[in-house]
Short mmCIF file of C-alpha atoms in Angstrom, two decimals:
data_model
loop_
_atom_site.label_atom_id
_atom_site.label_comp_id
_atom_site.label_asym_id
_atom_site.label_seq_id
_atom_site.Cartn_x
_atom_site.Cartn_y
_atom_site.Cartn_z
CA MET S 17 23.39 -14.35 -16.20
CA THR S 18 22.19 -16.59 -17.78
CA ALA S 19 21.63 -20.03 -16.45
CA PRO S 20 24.67 -22.11 -15.73
CA ARG S 21 24.61 -24.89 -18.22
CA ASP S 22 25.86 -28.68 -17.32
CA PHE S 23 29.92 -27.34 -17.89
CA ASN S 24 31.28 -30.54 -16.26
CA ALA S 25 29.10 -32.51 -18.61
CA CYS S 26 30.98 -30.90 -21.71
CA ILE S 27 34.32 -31.34 -20.36
CA ALA S 28 33.20 -35.65 -19.65
CA ARG S 29 31.99 -35.18 -23.42
CA ILE S 30 35.10 -34.21 -24.89
CA ALA S 31 37.02 -36.86 -22.28
CA ALA S 32 34.70 -39.51 -24.25
CA GLN S 33 34.57 -38.46 -28.04
CA GLN S 34 36.16 -35.04 -28.30
CA ASP S 35 32.82 -33.19 -28.69
CA ARG S 36 33.70 -30.16 -30.64
CA GLU S 37 30.51 -28.41 -29.56
CA ALA S 38 30.61 -29.32 -26.38
CA PHE S 39 34.16 -27.38 -26.48
CA ALA S 40 32.91 -24.01 -27.86
CA ALA S 41 30.70 -23.77 -25.72
CA LEU S 42 32.93 -23.98 -22.81
CA PHE S 43 35.07 -21.73 -24.54
CA ASP S 44 32.53 -19.28 -24.97
CA TYR S 45 30.93 -19.40 -21.76
CA TYR S 46 35.35 -19.46 -20.12
CA ALA S 47 38.02 -18.25 -22.14
CA PRO S 48 36.60 -14.81 -22.33
CA ARG S 49 36.22 -15.20 -17.81
CA VAL S 50 39.90 -16.97 -18.10
CA LYS S 51 40.94 -13.67 -19.65
CA ALA S 52 39.15 -11.72 -17.29
CA LEU S 53 40.58 -12.68 -14.21
CA LEU S 54 44.19 -13.00 -15.35
CA VAL S 55 44.15 -9.16 -16.40
CA ARG S 56 42.49 -8.58 -12.99
CA SER S 57 45.66 -10.02 -11.76
CA GLY S 58 48.36 -8.07 -13.95
CA SER S 59 48.73 -10.02 -17.79
CA PRO S 60 49.14 -7.47 -19.70
CA PRO S 61 45.19 -7.82 -22.33
CA SER S 62 47.55 -9.39 -25.30
CA ALA S 63 49.09 -12.39 -22.47
CA ALA S 64 45.54 -13.07 -21.07
CA GLU S 65 44.36 -13.60 -24.25
CA GLU S 66 47.26 -15.78 -24.82
CA LEU S 67 47.01 -17.31 -22.03
CA ALA S 68 43.05 -17.61 -21.47
CA GLN S 69 43.02 -19.64 -25.31
CA GLU S 70 45.79 -22.34 -24.06
CA THR S 71 43.77 -22.11 -20.67
CA LEU S 72 40.91 -23.80 -22.75
CA LEU S 73 42.97 -26.02 -24.71
CA THR S 74 44.41 -27.41 -22.17
CA VAL S 75 41.00 -28.11 -21.56
CA TRP S 76 40.65 -30.33 -24.70
CA ARG S 77 43.70 -32.06 -24.01
CA LYS S 78 43.60 -32.79 -20.69
CA ALA S 79 39.59 -33.53 -20.64
CA HIS S 80 40.36 -36.84 -19.55
CA LEU S 81 42.33 -35.45 -16.13
CA PHE S 82 39.42 -34.17 -15.02
CA ASP S 83 37.28 -35.64 -12.37
CA GLN S 84 33.97 -34.19 -12.27
CA GLY S 85 33.76 -35.65 -8.24
CA ARG S 86 36.56 -33.90 -6.84
CA ALA S 87 36.03 -30.71 -8.63
CA SER S 88 33.73 -28.18 -10.48
CA ALA S 89 34.33 -27.23 -14.32
CA ALA S 90 35.14 -23.68 -13.18
CA ALA S 91 37.08 -24.56 -10.14
CA TRP S 92 39.36 -26.94 -12.78
CA ILE S 93 39.28 -24.14 -14.96
CA PHE S 94 40.97 -21.82 -12.88
CA THR S 95 43.57 -24.37 -12.15
CA ILE S 96 44.68 -24.24 -14.97
CA ALA S 97 44.66 -20.84 -15.54
CA ARG S 98 46.65 -20.47 -12.28
CA ASN S 99 49.26 -22.95 -13.78
CA LEU S 100 49.58 -21.09 -16.88
CA ARG S 101 49.58 -18.35 -15.50
CA ILE S 102 52.79 -19.88 -12.78
CA ASP S 103 54.71 -21.15 -15.42
CA SER S 104 54.21 -17.90 -18.07
CA LEU S 105 55.58 -15.77 -15.44
CA ARG S 106 59.33 -19.02 -15.23
CA ARG S 107 58.49 -19.30 -11.24
CA ALA S 108 60.73 -21.67 -9.94
CA ASP S 109 58.84 -23.89 -8.16
CA ARG S 110 55.54 -23.93 -11.74
CA ALA S 111 56.82 -27.30 -10.89
CA VAL S 112 55.26 -28.21 -7.66
CA TYR S 113 52.06 -26.82 -8.71
CA ALA S 114 51.64 -28.41 -11.90
CA GLU S 115 51.44 -31.18 -9.44
CA ASP S 116 48.33 -30.55 -7.78
CA PHE S 117 46.72 -30.85 -11.37
CA ALA S 118 47.91 -34.60 -12.27
CA PRO S 119 45.94 -36.89 -11.83
CA GLU S 120 46.49 -38.96 -7.60
CA ALA S 121 47.54 -41.31 -8.07
CA GLU S 122 47.31 -42.61 -3.91
CA ASP S 123 43.75 -41.05 -4.21
CA PRO S 124 44.19 -38.77 -1.15
CA PRO S 125 40.47 -39.28 1.38
CA GLN S 126 38.29 -37.12 -0.46
CA PRO S 127 36.92 -34.34 0.90
CA ASP S 128 33.96 -35.34 -1.31
CA ALA S 129 31.48 -32.44 1.31
CA ILE S 130 33.26 -29.74 -0.03
CA LEU S 131 34.24 -31.32 -3.80
CA ASN S 132 30.71 -32.72 -5.28
CA GLY S 133 30.10 -32.08 -8.93
CA ALA S 134 27.97 -29.33 -11.37
CA GLN S 135 26.52 -27.68 -8.03
CA GLU S 136 29.40 -27.08 -6.70
CA ALA S 137 30.84 -24.00 -7.66
CA GLU S 138 27.08 -22.24 -7.25
CA ARG S 139 27.26 -23.80 -4.03
CA VAL S 140 30.25 -22.09 -3.26
CA ARG S 141 28.94 -18.33 -4.59
CA ALA S 142 26.02 -18.93 -1.70
CA ALA S 143 28.14 -19.64 1.11
CA MET S 144 30.44 -16.86 0.05
CA ARG S 145 27.57 -14.24 -0.17
CA THR S 146 27.01 -15.14 3.03
CA LEU S 147 30.11 -13.62 4.75
CA ASN S 148 30.98 -10.54 6.04
CA PRO S 149 31.83 -8.14 3.66
CA ASP S 150 35.27 -7.25 5.42
CA GLN S 151 36.04 -11.68 5.08
CA ALA S 152 34.68 -11.80 1.68
CA GLN S 153 36.57 -8.91 0.48
CA ALA S 154 40.15 -10.26 1.85
CA ILE S 155 39.43 -13.72 0.34
CA GLU S 156 39.09 -11.96 -3.30
CA MET S 157 41.80 -10.08 -2.61
CA ALA S 158 43.89 -13.13 -2.33
CA PHE S 159 42.86 -13.95 -5.72
CA PHE S 160 42.97 -10.78 -7.63
CA HIS S 161 45.90 -8.39 -8.51
CA GLU S 162 48.64 -11.61 -7.54
CA GLN S 163 48.26 -9.98 -4.03
CA THR S 164 50.39 -11.21 -0.75
CA HIS S 165 48.73 -9.97 1.80
CA THR S 166 50.94 -7.41 3.45
CA GLN S 167 49.74 -5.55 0.20
CA ILE S 168 46.67 -6.09 1.49
CA SER S 169 47.61 -4.87 4.32
CA ASP S 170 48.61 -2.19 3.16
CA ALA S 171 46.06 -1.24 0.22
CA LEU S 172 43.28 -0.85 2.67
CA GLY S 173 45.13 0.26 5.56
CA VAL S 174 44.46 -2.31 7.66
CA PRO S 175 46.90 -5.10 10.29
CA LEU S 176 48.50 -7.19 9.02
CA GLY S 177 46.88 -9.32 11.06
CA THR S 178 43.49 -8.38 10.73
CA ILE S 179 43.64 -9.10 7.27
CA LYS S 180 44.52 -12.82 8.37
CA ALA S 181 42.71 -13.19 10.79
CA ARG S 182 39.33 -12.12 8.16
CA ILE S 183 40.49 -14.34 5.63
CA ARG S 184 41.30 -17.84 7.29
CA PHE S 185 37.56 -17.29 9.69
CA GLY S 186 35.83 -16.58 6.11
CA MET S 187 37.62 -19.84 5.09
CA MET S 188 36.14 -21.89 7.88
CA LYS S 189 32.76 -20.14 7.84
CA LEU S 190 32.67 -21.45 3.74
CA ARG S 191 33.72 -24.70 4.91
CA ALA S 192 31.31 -24.93 7.42
CA ILE S 193 28.61 -24.07 5.34
CA ILE S 194 28.85 -26.50 3.14
CA GLU S 195 29.92 -29.50 4.57
CA ARG S 196 26.66 -29.29 6.76
CA GLU S 197 24.58 -28.34 3.25
CA THR S 198 26.42 -31.40 1.72
CA GLY S 199 26.07 -33.62 5.40
CA GLY S 200 29.46 -33.58 4.82
CA VAL S 201 31.49 -34.87 8.47
CA ALA S 202 35.23 -33.16 8.28
CA MET B 12 46.70 -22.48 15.40
CA SER B 13 50.21 -23.65 14.99
CA LEU B 14 49.23 -26.87 17.07
CA ARG B 15 47.35 -27.81 14.71
CA ARG B 16 50.45 -28.65 13.19
CA GLN B 17 49.67 -27.16 8.96
CA PRO B 18 49.54 -23.92 7.81
CA SER B 19 47.25 -21.66 8.20
CA GLU B 20 44.17 -21.21 6.50
CA GLU B 21 45.39 -18.12 4.85
CA ARG B 22 48.74 -19.63 3.83
CA LEU B 23 46.68 -22.25 2.20
CA LEU B 24 43.98 -20.36 0.15
CA ALA B 25 47.61 -18.48 -1.21
CA TYR B 26 49.12 -21.72 -2.38
CA ALA B 27 44.76 -22.00 -3.79
CA ALA B 28 45.82 -18.52 -5.24
CA GLY B 29 49.25 -18.72 -6.46
CA THR B 30 50.50 -16.51 -4.77
CA LEU B 31 52.73 -18.15 -2.55
CA SER B 32 56.53 -17.39 -2.99
CA PRO B 33 58.34 -20.32 -5.22
CA PRO B 34 60.21 -20.74 -2.00
CA GLU B 35 56.96 -20.93 0.34
CA ALA B 36 54.45 -22.96 -2.24
CA VAL B 37 57.61 -25.50 -2.26
CA VAL B 38 57.09 -26.09 2.50
CA VAL B 39 53.33 -26.28 1.67
CA ALA B 40 53.87 -28.59 -0.96
CA THR B 41 55.65 -30.70 0.17
CA HIS B 42 53.76 -30.89 3.46
CA LEU B 43 50.21 -31.65 1.26
CA THR B 44 52.32 -34.71 -0.99
CA LEU B 45 52.64 -35.48 2.85
CA ARG B 46 49.03 -35.04 4.43
CA PRO B 47 46.92 -35.23 1.99
CA GLU B 48 43.95 -34.21 4.49
CA THR B 49 44.78 -30.60 4.47
CA ARG B 50 43.78 -31.09 0.11
CA ALA B 51 41.06 -29.82 1.52
CA TRP B 52 41.40 -26.37 2.49
CA THR B 53 43.18 -26.27 -0.95
CA ALA B 54 40.09 -27.58 -2.71
CA LEU B 55 38.00 -24.71 -1.13
CA GLY B 56 40.98 -22.34 -2.02
CA HIS B 57 40.18 -23.83 -5.97
CA ALA B 58 36.46 -23.78 -5.39
CA ILE B 59 36.43 -20.02 -4.31
CA GLY B 60 38.32 -19.78 -7.59
CA GLY B 61 36.15 -21.27 -10.00
CA ALA B 62 32.73 -19.02 -8.04
CA LEU B 63 35.14 -16.22 -8.59
CA LEU B 64 35.85 -17.13 -12.11
CA GLU B 65 31.81 -17.12 -12.59
CA ASP B 66 30.97 -13.97 -11.50
CA LEU B 67 33.65 -12.18 -13.30
CA GLU B 68 32.31 -9.09 -16.03
CA PRO B 69 33.44 -11.54 -18.89
CA LEU B 70 36.38 -9.69 -20.81
CA ALA B 71 35.72 -10.52 -25.07
CA LEU B 72 38.24 -12.29 -27.06
CA ASP B 73 40.43 -11.06 -29.83
CA GLY B 74 37.76 -11.61 -32.78
CA GLY B 75 37.96 -14.82 -34.42
CA ALA B 76 39.81 -15.99 -30.96
CA SER B 77 36.94 -18.83 -31.11
CA GLU B 78 37.88 -20.75 -34.65
CA ALA B 79 41.60 -19.32 -34.50
CA VAL B 80 41.57 -21.97 -31.05
CA LEU B 81 38.80 -25.06 -32.47
CA ALA B 82 41.26 -25.23 -35.62
CA ARG B 83 43.84 -25.56 -33.18
CA LEU B 84 42.27 -28.56 -32.09
CA ASP B 85 43.28 -31.29 -33.96
CA ALA B 86 47.25 -30.07 -33.53
CA SER B 87 49.49 -32.58 -31.99
CA ALA B 88 49.49 -31.31 -28.28
CA PRO B 89 53.00 -29.75 -27.38
CA PRO B 90 55.40 -32.87 -26.13
CA VAL B 91 54.68 -33.54 -22.70
CA VAL B 92 57.04 -31.66 -20.14
CA GLU B 93 59.95 -33.09 -19.25
CA THR B 94 59.53 -34.86 -15.80
CA ALA B 95 62.97 -36.28 -15.18
CA ALA B 96 64.51 -34.71 -12.16
CA PRO B 97 66.98 -32.88 -12.65
CA LYS B 98 71.15 -33.56 -12.33
CA GLY B 99 71.42 -33.30 -8.78
CA ALA B 100 68.23 -34.09 -7.42
CA ASP B 101 67.23 -36.87 -4.48
CA ALA B 102 64.35 -38.77 -5.81
CA SER B 103 63.83 -39.81 -1.89
CA LEU B 104 62.34 -37.08 -1.35
CA PRO B 105 58.57 -35.94 -1.92
CA ALA B 106 56.98 -35.35 -5.04
CA PRO B 107 57.62 -31.80 -5.17
CA LEU B 108 61.57 -31.42 -3.04
CA ARG B 109 62.56 -34.11 -6.34
CA HIS B 110 62.23 -31.08 -9.63
CA PHE B 111 64.84 -29.65 -7.79
CA PRO B 112 68.95 -30.06 -7.91
CA LEU B 113 70.31 -29.96 -4.23
CA GLY B 114 73.77 -27.56 -3.08
CA PRO B 115 76.23 -30.22 -0.99
CA TRP B 116 75.58 -31.27 2.49
CA ARG B 117 77.44 -28.17 4.32
CA TRP B 118 78.48 -28.19 7.66
CA LEU B 119 76.82 -26.37 10.34
CA GLY B 120 77.45 -27.30 14.22
CA PRO B 121 78.15 -30.90 15.97
CA GLY B 122 75.05 -33.35 14.40
CA VAL B 123 74.10 -30.63 11.95
CA HIS B 124 74.29 -30.11 8.38
CA VAL B 125 72.20 -28.39 5.55
CA ARG B 126 72.17 -27.90 2.17
CA ASP B 127 70.35 -25.75 -0.65
CA VAL B 128 67.18 -26.70 -2.37
CA LEU B 129 68.36 -25.03 -5.41
CA GLY B 130 66.20 -22.40 -7.99
CA PRO B 131 63.49 -21.58 -5.35
CA ARG B 132 64.09 -17.89 -4.55
CA ASP B 133 62.40 -15.24 -3.81
CA GLY B 134 64.27 -11.97 -2.76
CA ASP B 135 66.19 -13.36 0.35
CA CYS B 136 64.38 -16.02 0.66
CA ARG B 137 64.95 -19.59 -0.15
CA VAL B 138 64.20 -23.86 0.38
CA ILE B 139 67.30 -25.67 2.61
CA LEU B 140 67.11 -29.05 4.03
CA LEU B 141 68.30 -29.65 7.42
CA ARG B 142 69.44 -33.21 8.96
CA ILE B 143 69.88 -32.77 12.19
CA ALA B 144 71.49 -36.41 14.14
CA PRO B 145 69.54 -38.03 17.42
CA GLY B 146 69.63 -36.60 20.60
CA GLN B 147 71.25 -32.44 18.68
CA CYS B 148 69.46 -29.45 18.71
CA THR B 149 70.42 -26.58 16.85
CA PRO B 150 71.86 -23.87 18.15
CA ARG B 151 69.71 -21.63 19.98
CA HIS B 152 67.70 -18.98 17.37
CA THR B 153 65.79 -16.52 16.45
CA HIS B 154 65.26 -15.71 12.53
CA GLY B 155 65.81 -12.71 11.03
CA GLY B 156 62.20 -13.83 8.80
CA VAL B 157 59.72 -15.57 9.43
CA GLU B 158 60.48 -19.36 8.58
CA LEU B 159 58.38 -22.54 7.15
CA THR B 160 59.36 -25.70 8.05
CA CYS B 161 58.03 -29.06 7.10
CA VAL B 162 59.07 -32.31 8.91
CA ILE B 163 59.74 -35.09 5.65
CA SER B 164 61.30 -38.15 7.77
CA GLY B 165 62.25 -38.55 11.81
CA ALA B 166 60.74 -36.43 14.58
CA TYR B 167 62.19 -32.59 16.52
CA ALA B 168 60.23 -30.92 19.76
CA THR B 169 59.88 -27.91 20.73
CA GLU B 170 58.66 -25.51 23.62
CA ASP B 171 55.86 -26.17 21.77
CA GLY B 172 55.52 -29.94 21.16
CA VAL B 173 56.92 -32.49 18.93
CA PHE B 174 56.97 -32.28 14.84
CA SER B 175 56.24 -35.74 13.14
CA PRO B 176 56.73 -36.64 9.05
CA GLY B 177 54.00 -33.75 7.30
CA ASP B 178 54.49 -31.48 10.16
CA PHE B 179 54.23 -27.75 9.67
CA GLU B 180 55.63 -24.73 12.04
CA GLU B 181 55.71 -21.64 11.69
CA ALA B 182 57.72 -19.24 12.97
CA ASP B 183 58.66 -15.86 12.60
CA ALA B 184 61.63 -12.97 14.80
CA ASN B 185 59.20 -12.99 17.38
CA VAL B 186 59.99 -16.73 18.39
CA THR B 187 62.83 -18.52 19.48
CA HIS B 188 63.70 -22.42 18.62
CA GLN B 189 65.85 -24.20 19.17
CA PRO B 190 64.33 -27.63 18.53
CA ARG B 191 65.61 -30.72 19.28
CA VAL B 192 65.88 -34.29 17.36
CA VAL B 193 63.28 -36.93 19.22
CA SER B 194 63.51 -39.01 16.70
CA ALA B 195 65.55 -42.56 16.78
CA GLU B 196 66.83 -41.59 13.25
CA PRO B 197 68.33 -39.04 11.35
CA CYS B 198 65.45 -35.85 11.81
CA LEU B 199 65.38 -34.43 8.19
CA CYS B 200 63.25 -30.98 7.40
CA VAL B 201 62.42 -28.57 4.37
CA ALA B 202 62.59 -24.99 5.43
CA ALA B 203 61.74 -22.01 3.47
CA LEU B 204 63.78 -19.28 5.39
CA ASP B 205 64.03 -15.82 5.01
CA GLY B 206 67.16 -13.20 6.05
CA GLN B 207 69.83 -14.59 8.30
CA ILE B 208 68.80 -17.03 11.25
CA VAL B 209 70.17 -15.00 14.19
CA LEU B 210 71.86 -16.68 16.80
CA PRO B 211 71.16 -15.14 20.16
CA GLY B 212 74.09 -14.64 22.79
CA ARG B 213 78.15 -14.76 22.98
CA LEU B 214 78.31 -17.85 20.99
CA GLY B 215 76.50 -17.27 18.43
CA ARG B 216 78.61 -13.98 17.69
CA LEU B 217 81.83 -16.30 17.92
CA LEU B 218 80.11 -18.06 14.91
CA ARG B 219 78.63 -15.49 12.92
CA PRO B 220 81.69 -15.74 10.59
CA PHE B 221 81.35 -19.65 9.83
CA VAL B 222 77.43 -20.04 10.26
CA ARG B 223 75.44 -19.11 7.39
CA LEU B 224 72.22 -20.21 7.02
#
């Protein structure tokens, strides 16, 4: 793996001066990952290709809405890709999802212990490595393949309650680790 | 868990991942609007999504994709998606509910009215608004499937305690409950309902042809 570049700064440069070089760097790194994410979530490759391009175009257009104190580049780009996918499925709730991507008018209490700039993605990845494999697997499956908890339960042959508990305890552990590391208080 | 009056962590993760059903997502989004502190969990979900994205084996785009997209950067952005509330929507509701037209209020029992939130569906699962007058109960009922409820205004009490604006409750087939409104104003709730509400007992059987929730 290449050392993580400062992609947060790239987005800031796009917002400040429409920096095409910064955009190209973001595109080269993230577009193929977004495409992989969408394929794993069940999009046909051609749709994934198109949505990956749209995701990065949206980054260009909405760079001014990116708030480094709120999310890492990776988390933000993930959220854009998720919204575009829901949009492409023409789900009735797509307007609802679009909202948690809009700038916060009334600023909620900041979960700043969790969202803290450029190192966030690395911190979350490190925390995920401390989960037991069952917990990590259940959380990953909740993200990929468009799988509901019931489908995960069927796929693994594990009771639904167990799947939910694995996700729940995995989430609680992640939050506890991240908050301890950042000295944040819940 | 349910005593915390917020969606379970696994439900919040599914919301962040975009895999909740549309009706469930609408009720969770209403809770997130009224209780922004719960967004710490969905933010964690987005961060996990970001971390998983970083770790994925990249899948090469078609040749020339990068140049094609760079060439599109200066094109004018597509018009902003129409955000005007649809006809029949209620602007006084929490933001996530303003996107949908509403059906007419229907009488469900003494002091109990219900109306459909039109749009979000998943099989038998749909979204309703429930308005219950002070002091009134819904008829004692069990649930055909899972029911998610978020209080918008007013308050109700069940065997589990009092539920106030923003509070979120999950009930499934094993729960028989009879919420009673304990606020001085009517209690307005949004609920995602999977299957029919089953009213137990003789009165329930008697009412069934009339009461379709």
